[in-house]
Tab-separated table of C-alpha atoms and ligand atoms in Angstrom:
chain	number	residue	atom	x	y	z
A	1	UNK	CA	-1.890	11.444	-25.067
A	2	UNK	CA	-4.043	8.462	-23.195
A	3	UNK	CA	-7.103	9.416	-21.751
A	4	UNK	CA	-6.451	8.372	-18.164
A	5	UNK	CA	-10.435	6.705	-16.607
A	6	UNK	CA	-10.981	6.980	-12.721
A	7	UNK	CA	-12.754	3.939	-11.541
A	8	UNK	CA	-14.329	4.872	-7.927
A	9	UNK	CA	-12.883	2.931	-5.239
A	10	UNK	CA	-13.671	1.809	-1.354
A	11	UNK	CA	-10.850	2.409	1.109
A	12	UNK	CA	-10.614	1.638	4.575
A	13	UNK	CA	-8.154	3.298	6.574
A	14	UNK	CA	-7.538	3.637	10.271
A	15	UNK	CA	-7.304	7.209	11.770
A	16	UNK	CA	-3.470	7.936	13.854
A	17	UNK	CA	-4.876	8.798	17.273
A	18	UNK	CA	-2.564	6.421	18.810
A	19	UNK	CA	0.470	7.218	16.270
A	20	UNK	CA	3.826	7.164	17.370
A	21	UNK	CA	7.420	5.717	16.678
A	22	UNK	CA	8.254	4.035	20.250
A	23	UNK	CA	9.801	0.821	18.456
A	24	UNK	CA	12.248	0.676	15.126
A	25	UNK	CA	11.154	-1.743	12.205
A	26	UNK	CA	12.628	0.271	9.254
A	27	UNK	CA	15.260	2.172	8.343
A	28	UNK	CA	12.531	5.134	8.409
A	29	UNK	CA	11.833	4.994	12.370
A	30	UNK	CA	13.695	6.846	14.882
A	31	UNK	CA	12.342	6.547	18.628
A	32	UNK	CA	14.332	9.218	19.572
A	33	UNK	CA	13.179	11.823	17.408
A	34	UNK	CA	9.865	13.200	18.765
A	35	UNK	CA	6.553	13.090	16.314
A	36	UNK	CA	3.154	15.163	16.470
A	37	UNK	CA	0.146	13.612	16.422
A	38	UNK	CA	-1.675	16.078	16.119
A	39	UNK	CA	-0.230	16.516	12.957
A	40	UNK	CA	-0.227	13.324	12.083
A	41	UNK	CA	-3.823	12.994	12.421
A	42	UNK	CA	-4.191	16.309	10.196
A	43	UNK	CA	-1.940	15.294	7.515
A	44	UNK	CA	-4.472	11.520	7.795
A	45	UNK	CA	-7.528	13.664	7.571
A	46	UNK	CA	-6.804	15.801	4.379
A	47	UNK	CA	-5.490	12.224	2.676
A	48	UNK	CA	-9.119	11.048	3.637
A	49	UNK	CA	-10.537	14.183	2.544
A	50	UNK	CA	-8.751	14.068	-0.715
A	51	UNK	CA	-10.086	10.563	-1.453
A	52	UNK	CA	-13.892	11.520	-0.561
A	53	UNK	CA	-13.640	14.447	-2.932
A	54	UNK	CA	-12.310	12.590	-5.712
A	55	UNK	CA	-15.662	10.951	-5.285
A	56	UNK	CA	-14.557	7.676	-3.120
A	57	UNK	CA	-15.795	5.931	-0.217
A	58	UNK	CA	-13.514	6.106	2.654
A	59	UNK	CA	-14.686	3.812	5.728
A	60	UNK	CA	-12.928	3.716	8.926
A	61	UNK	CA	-12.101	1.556	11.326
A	62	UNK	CA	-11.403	2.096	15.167
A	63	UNK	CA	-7.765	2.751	16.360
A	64	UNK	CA	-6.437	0.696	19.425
A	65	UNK	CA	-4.067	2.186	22.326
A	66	UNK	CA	-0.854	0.640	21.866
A	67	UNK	CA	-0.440	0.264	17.842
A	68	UNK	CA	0.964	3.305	16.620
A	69	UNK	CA	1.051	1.251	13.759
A	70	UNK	CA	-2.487	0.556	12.806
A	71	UNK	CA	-2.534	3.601	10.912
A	72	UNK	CA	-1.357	1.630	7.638
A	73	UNK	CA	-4.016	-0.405	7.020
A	74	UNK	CA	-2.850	-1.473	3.814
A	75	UNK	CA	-1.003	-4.253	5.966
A	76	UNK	CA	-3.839	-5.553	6.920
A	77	UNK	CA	-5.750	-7.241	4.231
A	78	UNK	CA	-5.481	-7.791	0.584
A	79	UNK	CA	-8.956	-8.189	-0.993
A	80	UNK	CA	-10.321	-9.018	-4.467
A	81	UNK	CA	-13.809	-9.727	-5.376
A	82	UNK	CA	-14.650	-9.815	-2.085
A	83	UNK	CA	-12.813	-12.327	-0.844
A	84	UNK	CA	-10.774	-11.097	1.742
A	85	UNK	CA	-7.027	-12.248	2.756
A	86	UNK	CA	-6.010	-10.809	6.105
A	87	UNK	CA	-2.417	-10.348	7.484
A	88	UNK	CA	0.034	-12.188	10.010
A	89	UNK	CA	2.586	-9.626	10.612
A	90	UNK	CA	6.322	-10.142	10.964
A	91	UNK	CA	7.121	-8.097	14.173
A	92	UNK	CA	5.688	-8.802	17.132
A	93	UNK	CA	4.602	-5.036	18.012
A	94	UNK	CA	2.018	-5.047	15.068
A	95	UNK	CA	0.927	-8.996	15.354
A	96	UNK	CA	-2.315	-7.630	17.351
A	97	UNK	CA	-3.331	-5.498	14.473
A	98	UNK	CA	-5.006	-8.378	12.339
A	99	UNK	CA	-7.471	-9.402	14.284
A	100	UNK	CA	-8.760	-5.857	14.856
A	101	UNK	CA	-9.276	-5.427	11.125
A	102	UNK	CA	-10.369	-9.172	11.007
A	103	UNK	CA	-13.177	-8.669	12.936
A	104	UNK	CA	-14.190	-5.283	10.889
A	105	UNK	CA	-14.376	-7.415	7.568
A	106	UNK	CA	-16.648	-10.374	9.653
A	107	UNK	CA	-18.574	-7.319	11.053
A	108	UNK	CA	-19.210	-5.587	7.688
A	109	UNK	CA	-20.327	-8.497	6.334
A	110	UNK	CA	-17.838	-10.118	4.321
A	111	UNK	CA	-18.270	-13.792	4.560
A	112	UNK	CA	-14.911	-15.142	2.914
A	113	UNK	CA	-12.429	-13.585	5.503
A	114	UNK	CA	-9.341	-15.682	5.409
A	115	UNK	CA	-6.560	-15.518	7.675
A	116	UNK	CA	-2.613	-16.858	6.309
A	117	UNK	CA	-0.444	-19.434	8.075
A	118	UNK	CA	2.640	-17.429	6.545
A	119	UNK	CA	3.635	-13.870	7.438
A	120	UNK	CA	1.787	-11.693	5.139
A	121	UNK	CA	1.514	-7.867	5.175
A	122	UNK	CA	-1.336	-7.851	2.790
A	123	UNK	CA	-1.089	-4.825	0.359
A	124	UNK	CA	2.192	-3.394	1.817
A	125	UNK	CA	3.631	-6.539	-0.283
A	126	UNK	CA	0.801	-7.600	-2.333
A	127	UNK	CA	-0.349	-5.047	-5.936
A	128	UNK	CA	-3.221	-6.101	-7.886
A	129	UNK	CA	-3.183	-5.577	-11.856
A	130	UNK	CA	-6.272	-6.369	-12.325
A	131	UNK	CA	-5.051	-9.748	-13.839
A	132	UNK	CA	-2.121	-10.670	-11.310
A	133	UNK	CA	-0.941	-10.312	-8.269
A	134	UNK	CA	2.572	-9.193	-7.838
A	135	UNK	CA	3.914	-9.919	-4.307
A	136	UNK	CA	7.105	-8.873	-2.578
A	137	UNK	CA	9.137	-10.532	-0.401
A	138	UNK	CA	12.337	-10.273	1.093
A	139	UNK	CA	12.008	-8.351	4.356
A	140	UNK	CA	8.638	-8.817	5.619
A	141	UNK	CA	5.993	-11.133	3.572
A	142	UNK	CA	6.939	-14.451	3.537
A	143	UNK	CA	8.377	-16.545	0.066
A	144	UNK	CA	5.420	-19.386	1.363
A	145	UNK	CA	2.853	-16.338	1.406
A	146	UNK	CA	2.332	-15.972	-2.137
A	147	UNK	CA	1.411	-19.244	-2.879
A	148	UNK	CA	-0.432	-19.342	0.377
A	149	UNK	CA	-2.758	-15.831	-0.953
A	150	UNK	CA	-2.641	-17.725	-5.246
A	151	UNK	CA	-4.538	-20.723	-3.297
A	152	UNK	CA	-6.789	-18.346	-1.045
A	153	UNK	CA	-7.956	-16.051	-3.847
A	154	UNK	CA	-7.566	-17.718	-6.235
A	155	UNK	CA	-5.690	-14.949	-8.419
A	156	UNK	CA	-2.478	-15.556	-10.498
A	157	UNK	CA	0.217	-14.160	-7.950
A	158	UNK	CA	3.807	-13.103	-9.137
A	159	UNK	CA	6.765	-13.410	-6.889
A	160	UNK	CA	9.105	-10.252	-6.701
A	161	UNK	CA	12.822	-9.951	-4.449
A	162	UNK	CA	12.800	-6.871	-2.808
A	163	UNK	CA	16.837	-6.208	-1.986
A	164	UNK	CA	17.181	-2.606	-0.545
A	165	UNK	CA	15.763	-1.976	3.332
A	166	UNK	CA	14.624	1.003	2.922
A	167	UNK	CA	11.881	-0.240	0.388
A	168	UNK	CA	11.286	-3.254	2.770
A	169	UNK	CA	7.761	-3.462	1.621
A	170	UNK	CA	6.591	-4.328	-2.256
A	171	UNK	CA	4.440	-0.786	-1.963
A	172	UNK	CA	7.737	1.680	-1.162
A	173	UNK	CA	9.156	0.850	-4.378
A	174	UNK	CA	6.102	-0.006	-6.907
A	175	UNK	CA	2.340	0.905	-7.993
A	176	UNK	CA	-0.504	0.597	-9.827
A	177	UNK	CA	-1.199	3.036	-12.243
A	178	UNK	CA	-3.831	1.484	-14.147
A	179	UNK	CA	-5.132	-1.971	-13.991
A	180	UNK	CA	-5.638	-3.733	-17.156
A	181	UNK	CA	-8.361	-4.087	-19.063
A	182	UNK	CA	-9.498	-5.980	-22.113
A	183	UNK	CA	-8.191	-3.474	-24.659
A	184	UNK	CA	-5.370	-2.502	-22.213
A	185	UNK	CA	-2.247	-3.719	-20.388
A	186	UNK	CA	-1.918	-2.685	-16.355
A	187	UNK	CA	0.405	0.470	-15.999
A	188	UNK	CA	2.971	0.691	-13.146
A	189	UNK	CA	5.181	2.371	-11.461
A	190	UNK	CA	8.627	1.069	-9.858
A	191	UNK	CA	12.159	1.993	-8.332
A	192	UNK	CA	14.101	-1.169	-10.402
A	193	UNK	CA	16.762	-0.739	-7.681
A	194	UNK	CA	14.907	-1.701	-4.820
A	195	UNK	CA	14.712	-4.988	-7.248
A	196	UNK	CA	16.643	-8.051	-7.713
A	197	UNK	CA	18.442	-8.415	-10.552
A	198	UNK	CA	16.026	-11.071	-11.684
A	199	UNK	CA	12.857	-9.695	-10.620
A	200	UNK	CA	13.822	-6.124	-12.159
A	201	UNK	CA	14.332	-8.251	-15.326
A	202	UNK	CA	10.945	-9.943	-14.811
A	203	UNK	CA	9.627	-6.555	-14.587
A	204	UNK	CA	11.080	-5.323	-17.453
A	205	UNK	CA	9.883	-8.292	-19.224
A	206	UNK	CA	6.034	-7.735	-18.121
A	207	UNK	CA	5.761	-4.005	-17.990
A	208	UNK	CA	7.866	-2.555	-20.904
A	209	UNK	CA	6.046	0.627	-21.006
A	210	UNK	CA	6.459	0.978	-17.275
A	211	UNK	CA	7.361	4.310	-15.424
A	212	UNK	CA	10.667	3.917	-14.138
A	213	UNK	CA	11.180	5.633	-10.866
A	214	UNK	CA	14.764	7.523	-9.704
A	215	UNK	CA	16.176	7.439	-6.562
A	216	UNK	CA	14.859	10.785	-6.000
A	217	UNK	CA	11.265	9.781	-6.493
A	218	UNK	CA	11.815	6.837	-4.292
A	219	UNK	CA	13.224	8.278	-1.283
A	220	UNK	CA	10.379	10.596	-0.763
A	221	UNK	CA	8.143	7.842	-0.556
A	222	UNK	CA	7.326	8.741	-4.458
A	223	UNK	CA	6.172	5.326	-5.104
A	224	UNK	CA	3.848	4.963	-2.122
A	225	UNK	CA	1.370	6.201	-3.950
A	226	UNK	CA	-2.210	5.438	-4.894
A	227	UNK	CA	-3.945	6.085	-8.356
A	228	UNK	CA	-7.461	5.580	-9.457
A	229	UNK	CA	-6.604	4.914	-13.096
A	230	UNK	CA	-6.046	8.949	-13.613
A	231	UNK	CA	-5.838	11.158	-10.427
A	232	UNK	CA	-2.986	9.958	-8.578
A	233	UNK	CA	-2.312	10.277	-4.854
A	234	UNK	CA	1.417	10.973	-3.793
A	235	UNK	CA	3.637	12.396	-1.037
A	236	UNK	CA	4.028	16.635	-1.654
A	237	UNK	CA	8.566	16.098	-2.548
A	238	UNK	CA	7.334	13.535	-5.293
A	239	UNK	CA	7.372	17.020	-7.989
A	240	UNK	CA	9.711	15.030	-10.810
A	241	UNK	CA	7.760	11.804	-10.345
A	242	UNK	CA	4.342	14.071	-10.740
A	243	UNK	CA	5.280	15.592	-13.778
A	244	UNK	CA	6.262	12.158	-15.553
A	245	UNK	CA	2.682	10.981	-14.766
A	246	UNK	CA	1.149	13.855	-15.753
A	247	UNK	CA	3.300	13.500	-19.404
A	248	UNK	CA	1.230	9.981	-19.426
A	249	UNK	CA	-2.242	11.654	-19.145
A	250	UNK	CA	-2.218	11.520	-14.727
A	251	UNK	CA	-3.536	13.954	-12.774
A	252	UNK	CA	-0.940	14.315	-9.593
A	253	UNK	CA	-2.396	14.956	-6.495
A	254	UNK	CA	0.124	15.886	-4.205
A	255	UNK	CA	-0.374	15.853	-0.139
A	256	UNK	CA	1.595	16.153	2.575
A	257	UNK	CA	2.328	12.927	4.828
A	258	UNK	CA	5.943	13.706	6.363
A	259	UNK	CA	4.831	12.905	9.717
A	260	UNK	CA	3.901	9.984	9.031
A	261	UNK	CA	6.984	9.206	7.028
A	262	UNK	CA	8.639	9.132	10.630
A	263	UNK	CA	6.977	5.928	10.718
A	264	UNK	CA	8.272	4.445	7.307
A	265	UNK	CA	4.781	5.552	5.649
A	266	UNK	CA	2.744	7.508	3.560
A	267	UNK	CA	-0.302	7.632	1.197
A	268	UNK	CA	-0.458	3.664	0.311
A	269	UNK	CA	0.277	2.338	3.652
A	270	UNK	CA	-2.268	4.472	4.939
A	271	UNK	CA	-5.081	3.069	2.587
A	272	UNK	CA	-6.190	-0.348	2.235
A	273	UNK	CA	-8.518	-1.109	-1.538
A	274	UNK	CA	-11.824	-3.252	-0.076
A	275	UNK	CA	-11.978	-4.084	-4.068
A	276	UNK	CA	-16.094	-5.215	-4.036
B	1	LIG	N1	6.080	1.204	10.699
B	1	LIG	C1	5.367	0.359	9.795
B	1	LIG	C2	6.128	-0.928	9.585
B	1	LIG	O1	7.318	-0.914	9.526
B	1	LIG	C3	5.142	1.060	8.498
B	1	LIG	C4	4.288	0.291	7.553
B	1	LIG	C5	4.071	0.993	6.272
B	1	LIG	N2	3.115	0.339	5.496
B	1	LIG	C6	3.263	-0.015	4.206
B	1	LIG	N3	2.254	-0.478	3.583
B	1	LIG	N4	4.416	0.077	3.607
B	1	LIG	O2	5.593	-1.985	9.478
């Protein structure tokens, strides 16, 4: 079996103090069922926790009144060597949101903090390989966005139809495993069915030894999840898509995030990779 290598990573994420589903953008959200934010906040801080003592660095960034939202920072910014692509955000309830994390990039010192013309939701549409970037589209980023964040940072970025609302961002349906290397190919994750019938053959085409995800692992946010080349982060149902990774050498870490599933979330949306 492959010997699975943890790279440490940086994530910034954005504590729920202000969670709540008062507006519906996905198929997830109900405003009329109630949600705890209390234990939304708890199920945040063990998902932090869990990162910290896998041995990352977990920096946070001040929530706002009025964005129940912010908690997924992974919409907010996409960055790669440091250069750092922010978001433009499709609904008008979370358009506030990327200035907020804007400014925490300027203030932390990043100096190339770009901002798209296009909508863009960052990482909830945008998965780094480690050679490419594959970018979804089809409910929320913008067709014009990829080309827009190729130009901007200068990556290799590969369009991918998204056809299925319910996996309305590129990170509900696929993931990183591991990112390539020189002696290795990048190793992902994916529901095909949340796929075009071209871009599941691109897919197929790219990542033949991918993990192919049921509907099962899918609907319990299975492929929200986040891996650090071996231990890998997902939502507590995900069992059956837990014990295929571990068959490939992963360690499965599984936590609980159903409230903030309420919210068409969980452990990816909640965690945004500051990559350098
Ligand atoms: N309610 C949020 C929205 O619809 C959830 C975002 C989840 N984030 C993600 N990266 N998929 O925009």
């Amino acid at each position: 079996m492959t010997t699975r290598v943890p790279l440490t990573r940086r994530y910034l994420m954005c504590p729920p103090k202000y969670f709540a589903v008062d507006y519906a953008i996905n198929p997830w959200m109900d405003p009329s069922k109630p949600v705890d934010v209390r234990r939304a906040l708890g199920q945040w801080t063990a998902l932090r926790d869990i990162y910290r003592e896998l041995g990352h660095t977990v920096e946070e960034i001040e929530p706002q009144p009025g964005l129940p939202d912010m908690v997924f920072a992974a919409n907010s910014g996409t960055v790669i060597d440091g250069r750092v692509l922010g978001a433009r955000f499709r609904a008008t309830q979370r358009v506030p949101e990327a200035e907020h994390y804007r400014r925490w990039f300027v203030e932390h010192g990043y100096r190339d903090v770009l901002m798209p013309s296009r909508i863009n939701e960052a990482e909830g549409d945008f998965a780094w390989t480690g050679r490419i970037l594959l970018a979804g589209t089809g409910f929320r980023t913008d067709p014009e966005a990829h080309g827009e964040a190729q130009e901007l940072l200068g990556v290799p970025v590969l369009s991918l139809r998204l056809v299925d609302p319910r996996y309305y961002h590129l990170d509900t349906a696929l993931f990183v495993l591991s990112e390539a290397t020189d002696v290795s190919p990048a190793h992902i994750a994916y529901y095909p069915e949340a796929f075009s019938q071209g871009s599941q053959r691109v897919l197929a085409r790219m990542f033949p030894d991918a993990v192919r995800a049921t509907a099962a692992d899918a609907g319990c946010f299975g492929l929200n999840g986040v891996s650090d080349g071996r231990n890998v982060v997902l939502p507590l149902e995900a069992t059956a898509l837990a014990r295929r990774l571990a068959a490939c050498g992963y360690e499965p870490v599984l936590t609980d995030i159903a409230e903030l599933r309420k919210a068409g979330g969980g452990p990816k949306c909640c965690t945004l990779e500051i990559r350098k």
